[in-house]
Tab-separated table of N, CA and C in Angstrom:
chain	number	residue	atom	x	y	z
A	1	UNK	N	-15.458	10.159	-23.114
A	1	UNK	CA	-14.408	9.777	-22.199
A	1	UNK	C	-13.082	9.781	-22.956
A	2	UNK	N	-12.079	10.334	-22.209
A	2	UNK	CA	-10.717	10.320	-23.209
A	2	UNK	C	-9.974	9.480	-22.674
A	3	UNK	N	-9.416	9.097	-23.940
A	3	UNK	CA	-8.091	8.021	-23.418
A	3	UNK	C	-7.250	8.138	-22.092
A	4	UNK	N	-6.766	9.293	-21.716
A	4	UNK	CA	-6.176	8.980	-20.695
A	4	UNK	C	-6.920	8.910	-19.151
A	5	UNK	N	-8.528	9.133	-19.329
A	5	UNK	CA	-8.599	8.654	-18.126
A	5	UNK	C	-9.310	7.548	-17.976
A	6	UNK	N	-9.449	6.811	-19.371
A	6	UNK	CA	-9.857	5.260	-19.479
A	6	UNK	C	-8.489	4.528	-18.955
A	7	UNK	N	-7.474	4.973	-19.872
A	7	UNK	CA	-6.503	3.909	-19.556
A	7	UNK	C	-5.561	4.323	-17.610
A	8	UNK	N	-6.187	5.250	-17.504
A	8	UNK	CA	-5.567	5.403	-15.777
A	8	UNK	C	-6.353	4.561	-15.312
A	9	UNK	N	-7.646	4.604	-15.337
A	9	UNK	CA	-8.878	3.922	-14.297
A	9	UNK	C	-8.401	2.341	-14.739
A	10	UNK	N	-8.099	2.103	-16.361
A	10	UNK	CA	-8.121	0.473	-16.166
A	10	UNK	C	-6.653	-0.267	-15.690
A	11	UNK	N	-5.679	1.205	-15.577
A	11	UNK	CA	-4.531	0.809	-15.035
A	11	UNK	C	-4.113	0.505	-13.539
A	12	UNK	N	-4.743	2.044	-12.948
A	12	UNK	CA	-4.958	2.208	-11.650
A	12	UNK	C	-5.967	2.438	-10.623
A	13	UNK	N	-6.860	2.248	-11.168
A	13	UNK	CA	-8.154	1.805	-10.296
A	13	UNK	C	-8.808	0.996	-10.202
A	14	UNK	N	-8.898	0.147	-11.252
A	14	UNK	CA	-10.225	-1.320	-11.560
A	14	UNK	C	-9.283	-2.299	-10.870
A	15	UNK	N	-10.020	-2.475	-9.351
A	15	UNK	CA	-9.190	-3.642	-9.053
A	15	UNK	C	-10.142	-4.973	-9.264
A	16	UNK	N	-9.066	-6.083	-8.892
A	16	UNK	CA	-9.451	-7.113	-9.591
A	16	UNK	C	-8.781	-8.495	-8.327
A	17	UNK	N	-9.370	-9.224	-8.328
A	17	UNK	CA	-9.011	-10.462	-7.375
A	17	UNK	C	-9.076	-10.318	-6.212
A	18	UNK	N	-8.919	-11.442	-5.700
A	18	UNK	CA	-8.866	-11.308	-3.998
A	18	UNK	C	-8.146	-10.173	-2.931
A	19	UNK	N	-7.433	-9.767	-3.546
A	19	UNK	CA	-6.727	-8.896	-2.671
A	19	UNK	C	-7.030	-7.514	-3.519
A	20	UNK	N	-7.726	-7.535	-4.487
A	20	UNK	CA	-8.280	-6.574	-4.963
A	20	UNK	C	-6.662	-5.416	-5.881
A	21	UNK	N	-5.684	-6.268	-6.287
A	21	UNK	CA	-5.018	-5.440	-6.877
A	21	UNK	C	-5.090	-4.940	-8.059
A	22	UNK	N	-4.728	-3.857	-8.777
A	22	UNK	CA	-4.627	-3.571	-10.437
A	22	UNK	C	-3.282	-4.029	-11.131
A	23	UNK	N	-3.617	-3.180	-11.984
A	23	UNK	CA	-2.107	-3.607	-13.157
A	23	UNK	C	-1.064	-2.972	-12.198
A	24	UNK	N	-1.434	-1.057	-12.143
A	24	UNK	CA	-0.319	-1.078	-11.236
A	24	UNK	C	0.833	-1.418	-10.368
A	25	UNK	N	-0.495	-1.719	-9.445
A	25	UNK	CA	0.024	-2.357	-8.260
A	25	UNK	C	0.615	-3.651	-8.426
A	26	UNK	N	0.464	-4.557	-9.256
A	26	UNK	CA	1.434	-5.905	-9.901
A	26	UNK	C	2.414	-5.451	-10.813
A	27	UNK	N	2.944	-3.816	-11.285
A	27	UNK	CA	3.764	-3.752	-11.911
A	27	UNK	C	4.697	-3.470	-10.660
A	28	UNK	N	4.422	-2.149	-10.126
A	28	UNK	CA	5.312	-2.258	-8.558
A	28	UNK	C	5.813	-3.365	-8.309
A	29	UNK	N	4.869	-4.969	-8.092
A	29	UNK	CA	5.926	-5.337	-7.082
A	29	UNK	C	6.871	-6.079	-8.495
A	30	UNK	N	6.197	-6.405	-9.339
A	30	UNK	CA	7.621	-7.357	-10.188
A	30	UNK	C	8.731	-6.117	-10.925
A	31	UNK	N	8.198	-4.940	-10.739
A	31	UNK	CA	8.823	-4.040	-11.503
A	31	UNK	C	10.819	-4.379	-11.367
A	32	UNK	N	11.268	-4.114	-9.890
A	32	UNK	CA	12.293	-5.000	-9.612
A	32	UNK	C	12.998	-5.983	-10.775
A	33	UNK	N	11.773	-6.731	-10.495
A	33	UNK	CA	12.740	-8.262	-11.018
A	33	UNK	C	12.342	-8.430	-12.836
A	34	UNK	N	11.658	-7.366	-13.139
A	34	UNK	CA	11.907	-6.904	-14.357
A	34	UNK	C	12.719	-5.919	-15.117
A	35	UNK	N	13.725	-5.396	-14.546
A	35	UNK	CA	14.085	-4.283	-14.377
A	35	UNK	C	13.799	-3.173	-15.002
A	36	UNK	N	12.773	-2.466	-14.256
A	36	UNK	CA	11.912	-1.144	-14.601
A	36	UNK	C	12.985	-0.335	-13.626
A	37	UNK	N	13.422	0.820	-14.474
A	37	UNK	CA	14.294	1.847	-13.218
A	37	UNK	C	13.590	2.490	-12.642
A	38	UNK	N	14.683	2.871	-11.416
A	38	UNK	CA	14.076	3.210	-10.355
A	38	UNK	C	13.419	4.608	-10.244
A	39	UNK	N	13.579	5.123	-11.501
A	39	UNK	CA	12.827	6.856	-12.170
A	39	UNK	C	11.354	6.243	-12.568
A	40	UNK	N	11.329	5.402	-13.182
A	40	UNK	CA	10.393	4.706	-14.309
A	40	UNK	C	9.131	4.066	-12.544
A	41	UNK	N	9.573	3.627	-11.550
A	41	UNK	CA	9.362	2.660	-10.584
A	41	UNK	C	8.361	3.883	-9.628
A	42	UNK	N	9.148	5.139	-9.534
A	42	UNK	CA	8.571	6.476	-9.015
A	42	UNK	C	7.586	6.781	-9.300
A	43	UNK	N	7.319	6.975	-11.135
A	43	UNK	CA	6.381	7.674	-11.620
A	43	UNK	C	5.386	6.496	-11.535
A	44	UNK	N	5.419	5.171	-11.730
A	44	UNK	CA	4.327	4.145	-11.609
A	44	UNK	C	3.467	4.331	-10.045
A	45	UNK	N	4.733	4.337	-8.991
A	45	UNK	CA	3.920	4.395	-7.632
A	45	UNK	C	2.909	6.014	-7.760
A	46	UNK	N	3.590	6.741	-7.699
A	46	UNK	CA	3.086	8.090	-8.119
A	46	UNK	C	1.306	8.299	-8.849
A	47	UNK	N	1.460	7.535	-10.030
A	47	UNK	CA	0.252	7.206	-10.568
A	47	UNK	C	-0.612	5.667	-9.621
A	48	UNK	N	-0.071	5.063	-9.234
A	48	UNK	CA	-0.994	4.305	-8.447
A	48	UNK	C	-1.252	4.924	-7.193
A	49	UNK	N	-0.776	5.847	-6.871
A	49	UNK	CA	-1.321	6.513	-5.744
A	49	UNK	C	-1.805	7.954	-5.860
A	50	UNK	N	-2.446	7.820	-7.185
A	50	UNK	CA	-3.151	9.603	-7.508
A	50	UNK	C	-4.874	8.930	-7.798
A	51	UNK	N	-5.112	9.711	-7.948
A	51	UNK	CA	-6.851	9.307	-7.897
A	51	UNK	C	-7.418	10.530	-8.696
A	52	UNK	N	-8.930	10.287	-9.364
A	52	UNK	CA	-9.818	11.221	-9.762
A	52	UNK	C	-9.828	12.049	-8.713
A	53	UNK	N	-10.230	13.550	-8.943
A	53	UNK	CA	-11.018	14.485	-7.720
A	53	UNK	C	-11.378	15.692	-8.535
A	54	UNK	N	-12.053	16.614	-7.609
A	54	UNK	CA	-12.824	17.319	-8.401
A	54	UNK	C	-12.025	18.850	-7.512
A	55	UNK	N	-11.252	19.698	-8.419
A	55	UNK	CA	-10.936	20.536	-7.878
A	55	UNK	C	-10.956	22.429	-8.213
A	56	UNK	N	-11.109	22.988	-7.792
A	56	UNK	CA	-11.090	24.538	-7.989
A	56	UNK	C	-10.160	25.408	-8.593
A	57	UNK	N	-10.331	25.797	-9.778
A	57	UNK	CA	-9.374	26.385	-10.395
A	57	UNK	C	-9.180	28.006	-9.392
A	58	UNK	N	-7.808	27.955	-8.634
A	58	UNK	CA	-7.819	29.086	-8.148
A	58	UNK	C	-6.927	30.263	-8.980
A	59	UNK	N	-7.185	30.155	-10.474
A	59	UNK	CA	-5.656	31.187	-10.830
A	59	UNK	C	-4.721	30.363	-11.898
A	60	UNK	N	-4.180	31.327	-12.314
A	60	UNK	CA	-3.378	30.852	-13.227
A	60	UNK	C	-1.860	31.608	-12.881
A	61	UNK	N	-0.992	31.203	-12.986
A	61	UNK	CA	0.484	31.823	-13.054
A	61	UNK	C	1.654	31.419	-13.950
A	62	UNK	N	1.622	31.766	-14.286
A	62	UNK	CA	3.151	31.842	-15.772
A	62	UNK	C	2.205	30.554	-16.292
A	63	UNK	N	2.934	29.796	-16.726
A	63	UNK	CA	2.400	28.321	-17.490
A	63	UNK	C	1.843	27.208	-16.809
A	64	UNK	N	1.650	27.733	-15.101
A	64	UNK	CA	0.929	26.766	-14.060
A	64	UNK	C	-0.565	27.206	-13.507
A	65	UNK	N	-1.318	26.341	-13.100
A	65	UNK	CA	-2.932	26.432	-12.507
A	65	UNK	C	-2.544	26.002	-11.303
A	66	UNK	N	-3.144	26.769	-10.769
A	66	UNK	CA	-3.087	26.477	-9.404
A	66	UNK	C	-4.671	25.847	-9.180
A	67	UNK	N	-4.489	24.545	-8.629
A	67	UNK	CA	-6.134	23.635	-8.467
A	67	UNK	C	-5.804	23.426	-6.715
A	68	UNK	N	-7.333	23.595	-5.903
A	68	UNK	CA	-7.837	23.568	-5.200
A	68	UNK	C	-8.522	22.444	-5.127
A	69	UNK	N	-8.205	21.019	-4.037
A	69	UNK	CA	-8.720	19.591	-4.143
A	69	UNK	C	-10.241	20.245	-2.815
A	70	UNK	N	-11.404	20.076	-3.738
A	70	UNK	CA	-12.351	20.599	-2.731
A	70	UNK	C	-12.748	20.005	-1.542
A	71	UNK	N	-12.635	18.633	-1.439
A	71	UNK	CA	-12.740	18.084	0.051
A	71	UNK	C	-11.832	18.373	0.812
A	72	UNK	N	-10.430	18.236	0.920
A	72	UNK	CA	-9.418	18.465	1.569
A	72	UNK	C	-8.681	19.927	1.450
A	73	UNK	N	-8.819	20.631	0.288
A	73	UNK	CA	-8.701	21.894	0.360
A	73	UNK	C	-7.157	21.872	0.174
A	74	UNK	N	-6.535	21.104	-0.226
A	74	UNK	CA	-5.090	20.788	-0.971
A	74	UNK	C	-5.363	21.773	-1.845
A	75	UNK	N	-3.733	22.608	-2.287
A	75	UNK	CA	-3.771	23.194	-3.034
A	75	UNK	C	-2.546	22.409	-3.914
A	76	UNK	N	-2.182	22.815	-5.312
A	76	UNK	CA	-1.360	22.182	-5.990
A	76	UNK	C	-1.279	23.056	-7.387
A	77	UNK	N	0.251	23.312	-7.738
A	77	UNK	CA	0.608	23.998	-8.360
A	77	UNK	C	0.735	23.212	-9.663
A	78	UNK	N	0.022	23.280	-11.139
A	78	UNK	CA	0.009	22.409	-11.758
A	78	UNK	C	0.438	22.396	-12.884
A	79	UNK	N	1.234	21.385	-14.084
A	79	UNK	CA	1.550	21.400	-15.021
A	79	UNK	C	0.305	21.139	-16.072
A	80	UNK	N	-0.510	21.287	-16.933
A	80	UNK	CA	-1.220	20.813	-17.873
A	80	UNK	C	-0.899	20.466	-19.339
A	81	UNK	N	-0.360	19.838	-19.488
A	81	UNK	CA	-0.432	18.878	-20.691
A	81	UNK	C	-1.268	19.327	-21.737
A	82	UNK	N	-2.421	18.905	-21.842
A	82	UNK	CA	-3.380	19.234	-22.218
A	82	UNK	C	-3.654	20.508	-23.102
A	83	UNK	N	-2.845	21.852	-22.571
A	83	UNK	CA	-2.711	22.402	-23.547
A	83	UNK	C	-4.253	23.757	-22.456
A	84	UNK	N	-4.823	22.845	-21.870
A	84	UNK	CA	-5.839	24.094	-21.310
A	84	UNK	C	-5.883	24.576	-20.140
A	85	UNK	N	-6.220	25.835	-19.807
A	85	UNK	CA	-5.299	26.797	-18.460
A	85	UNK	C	-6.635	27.288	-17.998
A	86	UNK	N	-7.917	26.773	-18.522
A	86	UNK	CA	-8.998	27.267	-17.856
A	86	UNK	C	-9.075	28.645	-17.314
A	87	UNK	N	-10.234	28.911	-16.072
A	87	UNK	CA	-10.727	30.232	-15.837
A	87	UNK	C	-10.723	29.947	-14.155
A	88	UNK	N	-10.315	31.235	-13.532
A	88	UNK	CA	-10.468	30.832	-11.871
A	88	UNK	C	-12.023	30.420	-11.823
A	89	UNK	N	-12.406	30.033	-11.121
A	89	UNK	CA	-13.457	29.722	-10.086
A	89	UNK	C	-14.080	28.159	-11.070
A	90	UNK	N	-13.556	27.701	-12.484
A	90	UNK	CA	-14.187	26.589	-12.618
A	90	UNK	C	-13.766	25.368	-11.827
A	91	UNK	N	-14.468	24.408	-11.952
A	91	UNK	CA	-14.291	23.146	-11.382
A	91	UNK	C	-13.775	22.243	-12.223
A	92	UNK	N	-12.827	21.665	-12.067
A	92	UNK	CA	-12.260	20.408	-12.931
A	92	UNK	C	-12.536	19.512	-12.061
A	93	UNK	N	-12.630	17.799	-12.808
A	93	UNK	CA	-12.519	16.215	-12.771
A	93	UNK	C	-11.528	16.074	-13.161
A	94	UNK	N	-10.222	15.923	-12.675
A	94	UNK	CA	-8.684	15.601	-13.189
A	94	UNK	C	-8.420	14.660	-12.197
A	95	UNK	N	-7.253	14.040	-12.816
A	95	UNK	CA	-6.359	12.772	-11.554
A	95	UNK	C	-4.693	14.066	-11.818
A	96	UNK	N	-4.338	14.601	-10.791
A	96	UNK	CA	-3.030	15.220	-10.628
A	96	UNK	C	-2.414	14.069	-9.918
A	97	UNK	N	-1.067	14.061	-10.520
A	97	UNK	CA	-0.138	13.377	-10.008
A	97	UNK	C	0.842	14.334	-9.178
A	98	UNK	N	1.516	14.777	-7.881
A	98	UNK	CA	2.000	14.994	-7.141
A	98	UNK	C	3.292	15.105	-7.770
A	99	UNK	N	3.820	16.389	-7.187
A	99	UNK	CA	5.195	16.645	-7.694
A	99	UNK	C	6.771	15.524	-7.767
A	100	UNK	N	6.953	14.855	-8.322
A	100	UNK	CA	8.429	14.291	-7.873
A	100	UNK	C	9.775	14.800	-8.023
A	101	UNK	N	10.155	14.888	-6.957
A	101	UNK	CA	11.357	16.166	-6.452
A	101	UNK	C	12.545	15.535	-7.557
A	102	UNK	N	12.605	14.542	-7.624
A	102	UNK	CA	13.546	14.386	-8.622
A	102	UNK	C	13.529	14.031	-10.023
A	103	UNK	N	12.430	14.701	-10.742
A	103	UNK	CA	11.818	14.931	-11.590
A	103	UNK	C	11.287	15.776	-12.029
A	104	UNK	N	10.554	16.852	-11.292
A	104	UNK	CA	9.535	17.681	-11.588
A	104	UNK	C	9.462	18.863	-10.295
A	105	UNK	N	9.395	20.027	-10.404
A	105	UNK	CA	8.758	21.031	-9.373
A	105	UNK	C	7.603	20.772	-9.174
A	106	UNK	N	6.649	20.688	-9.829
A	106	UNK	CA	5.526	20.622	-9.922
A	106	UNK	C	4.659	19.699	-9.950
A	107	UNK	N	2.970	19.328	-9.715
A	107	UNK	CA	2.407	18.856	-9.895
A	107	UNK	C	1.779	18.365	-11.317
A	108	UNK	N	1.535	17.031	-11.611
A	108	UNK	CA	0.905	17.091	-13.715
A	108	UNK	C	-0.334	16.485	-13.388
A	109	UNK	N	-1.581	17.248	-14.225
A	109	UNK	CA	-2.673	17.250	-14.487
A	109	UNK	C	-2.116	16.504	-15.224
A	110	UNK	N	-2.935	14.371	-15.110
A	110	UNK	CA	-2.851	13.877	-16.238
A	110	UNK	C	-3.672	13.488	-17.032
A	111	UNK	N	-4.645	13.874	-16.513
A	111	UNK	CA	-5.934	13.615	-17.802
A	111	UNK	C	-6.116	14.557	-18.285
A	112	UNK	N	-7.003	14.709	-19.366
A	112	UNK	CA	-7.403	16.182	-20.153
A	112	UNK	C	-8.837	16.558	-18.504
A	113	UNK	N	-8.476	17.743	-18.665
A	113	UNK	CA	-9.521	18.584	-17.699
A	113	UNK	C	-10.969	18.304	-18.302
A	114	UNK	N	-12.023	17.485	-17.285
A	114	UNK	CA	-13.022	17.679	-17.642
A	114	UNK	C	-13.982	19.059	-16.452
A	115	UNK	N	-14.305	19.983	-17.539
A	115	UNK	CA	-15.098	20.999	-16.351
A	115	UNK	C	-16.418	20.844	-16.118
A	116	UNK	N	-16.698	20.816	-15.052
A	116	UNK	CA	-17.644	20.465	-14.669
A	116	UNK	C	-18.834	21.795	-14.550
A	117	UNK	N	-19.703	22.177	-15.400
A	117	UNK	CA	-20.671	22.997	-15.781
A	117	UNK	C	-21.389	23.387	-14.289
A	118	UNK	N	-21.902	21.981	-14.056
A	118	UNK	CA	-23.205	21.944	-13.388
A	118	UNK	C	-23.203	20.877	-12.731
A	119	UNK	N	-23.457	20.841	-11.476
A	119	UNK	CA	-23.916	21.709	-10.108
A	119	UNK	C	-22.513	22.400	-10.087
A	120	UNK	N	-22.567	23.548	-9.252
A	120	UNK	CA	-21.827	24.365	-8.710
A	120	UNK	C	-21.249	23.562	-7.461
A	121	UNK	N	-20.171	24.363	-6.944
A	121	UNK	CA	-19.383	24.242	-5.747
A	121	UNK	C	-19.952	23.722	-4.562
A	122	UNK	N	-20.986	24.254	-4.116
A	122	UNK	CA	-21.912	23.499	-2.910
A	122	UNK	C	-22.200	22.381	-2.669
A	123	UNK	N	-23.277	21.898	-4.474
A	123	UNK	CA	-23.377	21.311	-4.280
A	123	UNK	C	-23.274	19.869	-4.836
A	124	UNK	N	-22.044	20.330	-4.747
A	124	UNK	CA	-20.777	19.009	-5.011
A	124	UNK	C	-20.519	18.857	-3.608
A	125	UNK	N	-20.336	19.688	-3.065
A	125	UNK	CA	-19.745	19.349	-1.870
A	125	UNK	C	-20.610	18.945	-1.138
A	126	UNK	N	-22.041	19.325	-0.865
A	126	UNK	CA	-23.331	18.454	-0.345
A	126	UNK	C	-23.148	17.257	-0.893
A	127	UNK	N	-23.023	16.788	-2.200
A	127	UNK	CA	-22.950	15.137	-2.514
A	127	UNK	C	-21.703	14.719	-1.897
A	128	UNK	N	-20.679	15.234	-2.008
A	128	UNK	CA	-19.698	14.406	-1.754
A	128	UNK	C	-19.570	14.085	-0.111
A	129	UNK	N	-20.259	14.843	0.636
A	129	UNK	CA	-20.032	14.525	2.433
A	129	UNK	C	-21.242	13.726	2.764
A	130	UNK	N	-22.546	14.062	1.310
A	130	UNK	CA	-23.532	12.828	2.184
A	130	UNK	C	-22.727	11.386	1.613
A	131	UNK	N	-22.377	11.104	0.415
A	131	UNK	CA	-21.718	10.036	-0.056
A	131	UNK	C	-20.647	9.526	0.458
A	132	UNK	N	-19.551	10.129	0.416
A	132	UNK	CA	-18.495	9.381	1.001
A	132	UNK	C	-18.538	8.920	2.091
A	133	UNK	N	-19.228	9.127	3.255
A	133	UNK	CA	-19.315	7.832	4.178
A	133	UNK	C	-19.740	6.666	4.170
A	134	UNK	N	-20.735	6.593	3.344
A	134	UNK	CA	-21.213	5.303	2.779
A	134	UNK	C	-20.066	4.580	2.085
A	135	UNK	N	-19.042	5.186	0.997
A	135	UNK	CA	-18.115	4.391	0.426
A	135	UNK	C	-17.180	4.003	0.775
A	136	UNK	N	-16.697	4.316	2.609
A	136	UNK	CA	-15.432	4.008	2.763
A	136	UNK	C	-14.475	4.591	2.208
């Protein structure tokens, strides 16, 4: 497991208490009255509102991947960090963070790409439609 998608999950996903919030989401709201700017305030919501998913490498172009979110079939033009530009048709486990217009053209792969070997495309997608109704 690599650091950055330990410290996303324990930043922005492990919720915790009654109302079930994370670090995130308690940096948002005091961010304000701490004064976190309002660039700095973007990229936090941004990352509290990106998630793991498992998506389709459709292509590569100049220094961007173009990933395919396989349930929803989102496409997203991507920056990688990471340093790796993969092969069309593999599958990545990444959390992409969504472009911010006043920041970025583009979408950033922020974890390192994990590819996913095995099962293939199907049947991921067989697990993921019998599963996700059960999880809400």
């Amino acid at each position: 497991m690599t650091h950055s998608y330990f410290s996303t999950w324990a930043f922005f996903d492990a919720a915790f208490g009654r109302d079930q919030e994370t670090i995130g989401s308690c940096v948002l709201d005091l961010g304000p009255d701490l004064g976190i700017s309002a660039e700095d305030m973007a990229v936090i919501r941004s990352m509290q509102q990106s998630r793991m998913g498992i998506y389709e490498h459709q292509g590569i172009k100049g220094e961007f991947v173009q990933l395919q979110e396989l349930v929803t079939a989102q496409t997203y033009t991507c920056r990688v960090p990471a340093g790796y530009l993969g092969q069309p048709g593999e599958l990545w486990f990444v959390r992409i963070l969504p472009a911010l217009p006043e920041l970025t053209g583009e979408a950033l792969v922020f974890t390192t790409p994990y590819v996913l070997a095995a099962p293939g495309k199907e049947q991921w997608l067989d697990f993921l439609y019998r599963t996700m109704p059960q999880t809400g």
